Amino acid sequence: MDIVQFIKLLRKNMLLIVLVPILLAGLVFYGTKDLTKYYISTATIYTGLGSGLSLESEANARLDYFGSKMEFDNIINLFKARETQEEVALSLFIQGLSLKTWDPQYISKESFKQLQELVPQYIKNMIVLPNKSSNDFKRTQIPLILNDTVGLQDKQIRIKNKYYLVQSNESLFSISSKLGVSASDLMNKNTITSTNLQTGDSLIYEQEELLVYKKPDQSLDTIPLYIPDPNYYLKAEIDSISFVQTLKKFKKYYADNDTNYLYGLLNYEHKYYSMKAIDKVEARRIQGSDLIELSFKTSDPGICKQTLNFSIDAFKRNYKKLKENQSDNVVAYFEERVAETSINLQAAENRLLKFNQDNNIINYYEQTRHISEQKQILESRYYDELMLFTAADSALKKLDQQLANQKGIARLNTEMLGYRNQISDITYKIAVNELNDSPDPKTIKAIESLKMEQANLRDKINRNIDSVFGMQFSAQGVSSNEMLTQWLNNLLIYEETKAKIAALGERRSEFQRTYEQFAPLGAKLSRIEREINVYEQQYLSVLNSLNLAKLKQQNLDLQSNIKTVDSPYFPLAAESTKRKIFVAAAFIAGLMMVLFVILVLEYFDNTIKTPFRAEKLSGLELLTAYPRFTKKTYGVDYEFISNRLIEQAIQKLRSIQEKENLQKKKPVKLLFFSTQSTDGKSFLQSAINKKLNDYGYNTLSANYRLPNYKPAFSYIAPEKPIEYTIDHDTFNKKNINEIIDLDKESADLDFILIEIPSITHYAFPPSIIKDIDIAIMVVRSNRSWSKADKNSLNGIKQFLKSEPFVLLNGANAESLETILGELPRKRSKMRRLFKRIIQLQFFESESLNS
C-alpha cells in the first residue's frame, strides 16, 4: 500500500475517523466534569548527616558515598514504615474527631461532615476530653442542628446529664460565671431553692439529648440528637495532653484484634485515614544535600497540611528511637563489662592487701633493697671486726709471751678475767644496740650508759695494771708501761671485736632467715601484681570502650535531632486538573484506535478488491474490470469509465480472436461463467453484447433460466436475450445448437454469448464447454477467493480449449487507475498539487508547451 492508497483509505472511512474520536472525547469531557481537585503541600527537613556537628573526630564522623546513601535510604524508608503510617493515620483521625466543628486549617467542612457521619458513636466516646480548668467551661456556643435519624428503628430519646462538683468557697454565682450558665438555669436544672451550696454537692450544668436506636443486629446504639452545625466555622483548639492520651488508647484498641473498626479503617481504602492514603507521602533527597523534601497530595487542603505535620512528628520520634536503640545496647554491654572488670580488679587488689598484711610487707621492693644494703653493710662490718679480732688476738699472744717473766702477771690475769667478761658483755650489748640502729631515745641513752660503763671498766683495768707492775722495762729493753698499754688496748679490742662478732653473727643469722622468708614471697607477689595488671588493663580498655560508646550515643542523639527547615504550608489553590489532557488523550486514542482497526481490517481483508488481486488469486489473465457506482467518489465520470472498460474488453477479445486465428470462424462462441451465483455474469454479458452490437457485430446472447427462478435484479439489454432452461437434460447436450435453436435466428452470426450457472453449485455440460472459443470468468470484487473457487475453476479448465480470462465486476473506482491511468474527474489545483507532493512528482506537467 503506497501513500496515495493510504490517503484514499482514510478518505473512504473519514466519517468513522472523525466521529469516533469526537465521541470518545465528548464522553471523557462529560465524565470528568466533577473531577476531584487535588491540593499539594511540601516540607523540608534537615538531617545533618554529612555537614552537621559531630562529637567524633573528623575522620570517624565523615560518611562515604555509600554510607551516606544507605543512611538516606533508611530515612526515606522510615517514612514508608508501617508503624509510621499507622501513627500518622491514627493521629489524623483523632484530630478530626477532637474538633468541635470544622476548621479549614485542619479539615474542610465537607470532610468534617463525612467524618461525623462515618464514625460510630462508641468510637467518638473513646476520645479523651481535656481536664477542665476554671475557664474551660466557658464554651463558645456553636449552633446545633437536628441529627439525621431517618431509617433508624425503635428510636427513643434519653437525657444525659453532665455534673459539676462544688469546691470549697464556691457559690452559685461563682459557679454560674465559671460554667457560663445562668444561675437561674442552674437552679431550674437542679431544682434548688437556695443559693447556699455545700462543698461536694453535684450540680447539673448541661443536659444532652441522646437518641437510642436498634441496629440491624438487634443491638442498641446511641447518637446525639443534636449535632454542631457543620456550616459553622470556629477556630479549632486541641489539647495536647488529651490528644496523646487518646492516641495511646486508640493504638491499644487498634492492636487488640483485626476485626475492630480502627483496624478496618486503616487497612481498607479510605481516602484520608487509611495507610494506603498515607503511603502517598513522598520523601526524596534534595540533590546531594542533607535536606529531604516531603510532599503530599490529597483533595482536602487542611488534611494535606496536617498529614505532613504528623508524618514529620512520627518520623522524628521513630528515628530517634531507632538511633537510641542502636547505642543503648552497646552502652549497656560496656557498662556491665566495666562493673565486672572493676569487681575482678578490686578482688585482686584485696588479695594483694591481705598478702602484704599477712607477710608484714609495706613495700616489697624497697624492703628487699634495704635488706640487701643492710646485709652488705653487716657483712663488711663483720669482716672488719673479724680482722680486728684476729689482729688483737695475735697481739695479745705476743704480749703475753713478753710479759711472762714479769712479777705479778698471774695476779693480773686473774683479775683481768673478770674485767674482760664484763667489758665483753657491755661491748656485746653496745654492738647489738648499734646494729639495731633504733632512733628510740631510750635506746640511745642506754648505749651512752653502756659506753660510760665501758670507760669506767677501762679505767679500773689501767689502775690495776699500774699497781701490779712496778718494773719499767722488759728483757728486750721495752718500757713496761708502754707494753702494758698495748696489752690493754689489744685486750679491749679483742673483747670488743669478739662481742661484736658474736652480735654480727646473730644478725647474719637473722638476715639469712629474712632472706629465706622474702625469697618465695617475691614470686607470689609478682603473680598477684601481674593479675592486677591484667585486670587493670581490661578495666581501662573496657572503660575506654564505654566512653567511646557513650560518645557515640551522644553523637547519635545530636544527629537524630532532626530540624524542620520549611514547615508544611496550607495550600490555597488546587492543582490544575488534567481534564484537558484526558480529553485530548481520549481523542488521540480514539483516532489511533480507528486507524488501527481500519488498517488491520484492510490488512486482513482477503476480498478480491482490485484487478491486480483478481489476476493473482485466480491465476488468469485480466480481460477488464467494471466499476462499482457509488456516491462517495465525487466527481468521477462513471459513464466514461464503464464505457471505456467495456471497449477495452472488446479490444482484448478482438486481439484474442486474431491471435487464435478465429477471424474466419463464425460465430465465435463466448462463455460467461462464475464460481459463485451473484457475481454479475448476466449484466456484464449484456454490456459486452451491447457494445459488440454498437460496433456492428451480429451477436446472439443466451442466458440460462432455472426452474422457478426469479432474478434478484434486472438490467437494461439492447434486446431481450434468448433464455434456455437448466434441467437434467442440459447436462447431456452435445453442442450449443442443441441448447439454442439457431434456425430461429440469423445464421450469419459473429459472436454467440452464452451464460452458464455457477460452476460451484451447478453441473455444466462438458460437450458444450469443449465447443467454447473464449471463456470469461466473472468475479465480484467484494468477495473472497476461496479454495472452492479454485477447485471449481480447475474443474472447468480441463474442458476448455484455452485458458479463460477473468473479468472483475464491482471494482472500486480508485483501483481502476492501474487500467485507465488517472481517472477523469474534476480536481482543484490544490488537490493536484497535494497529490504531486505525496507522490514526489514535483516536475510533472499536465501538458507540453510547444
Short mmCIF file of C-alpha atoms in Angstrom, two decimals, residues 149 163 167 172 176 329 553 572 583 647:
data_model
loop_
_atom_site.label_atom_id
_atom_site.label_comp_id
_atom_site.label_asym_id
_atom_site.label_seq_id
_atom_site.Cartn_x
_atom_site.Cartn_y
_atom_site.Cartn_z
CA THR A 149 -32.34 9.94 62.13
CA TYR A 163 -22.33 17.22 86.57
CA GLN A 167 -15.47 23.07 95.51
CA LEU A 172 -23.94 29.54 92.99
CA SER A 176 -22.55 30.23 87.16
CA ASN A 329 22.56 -1.92 73.93
CA GLN A 553 25.40 7.67 71.85
CA LEU A 572 -4.68 27.80 48.86
CA VAL A 583 -9.92 14.80 26.64
CA GLU A 647 -14.32 -1.05 -25.05
#
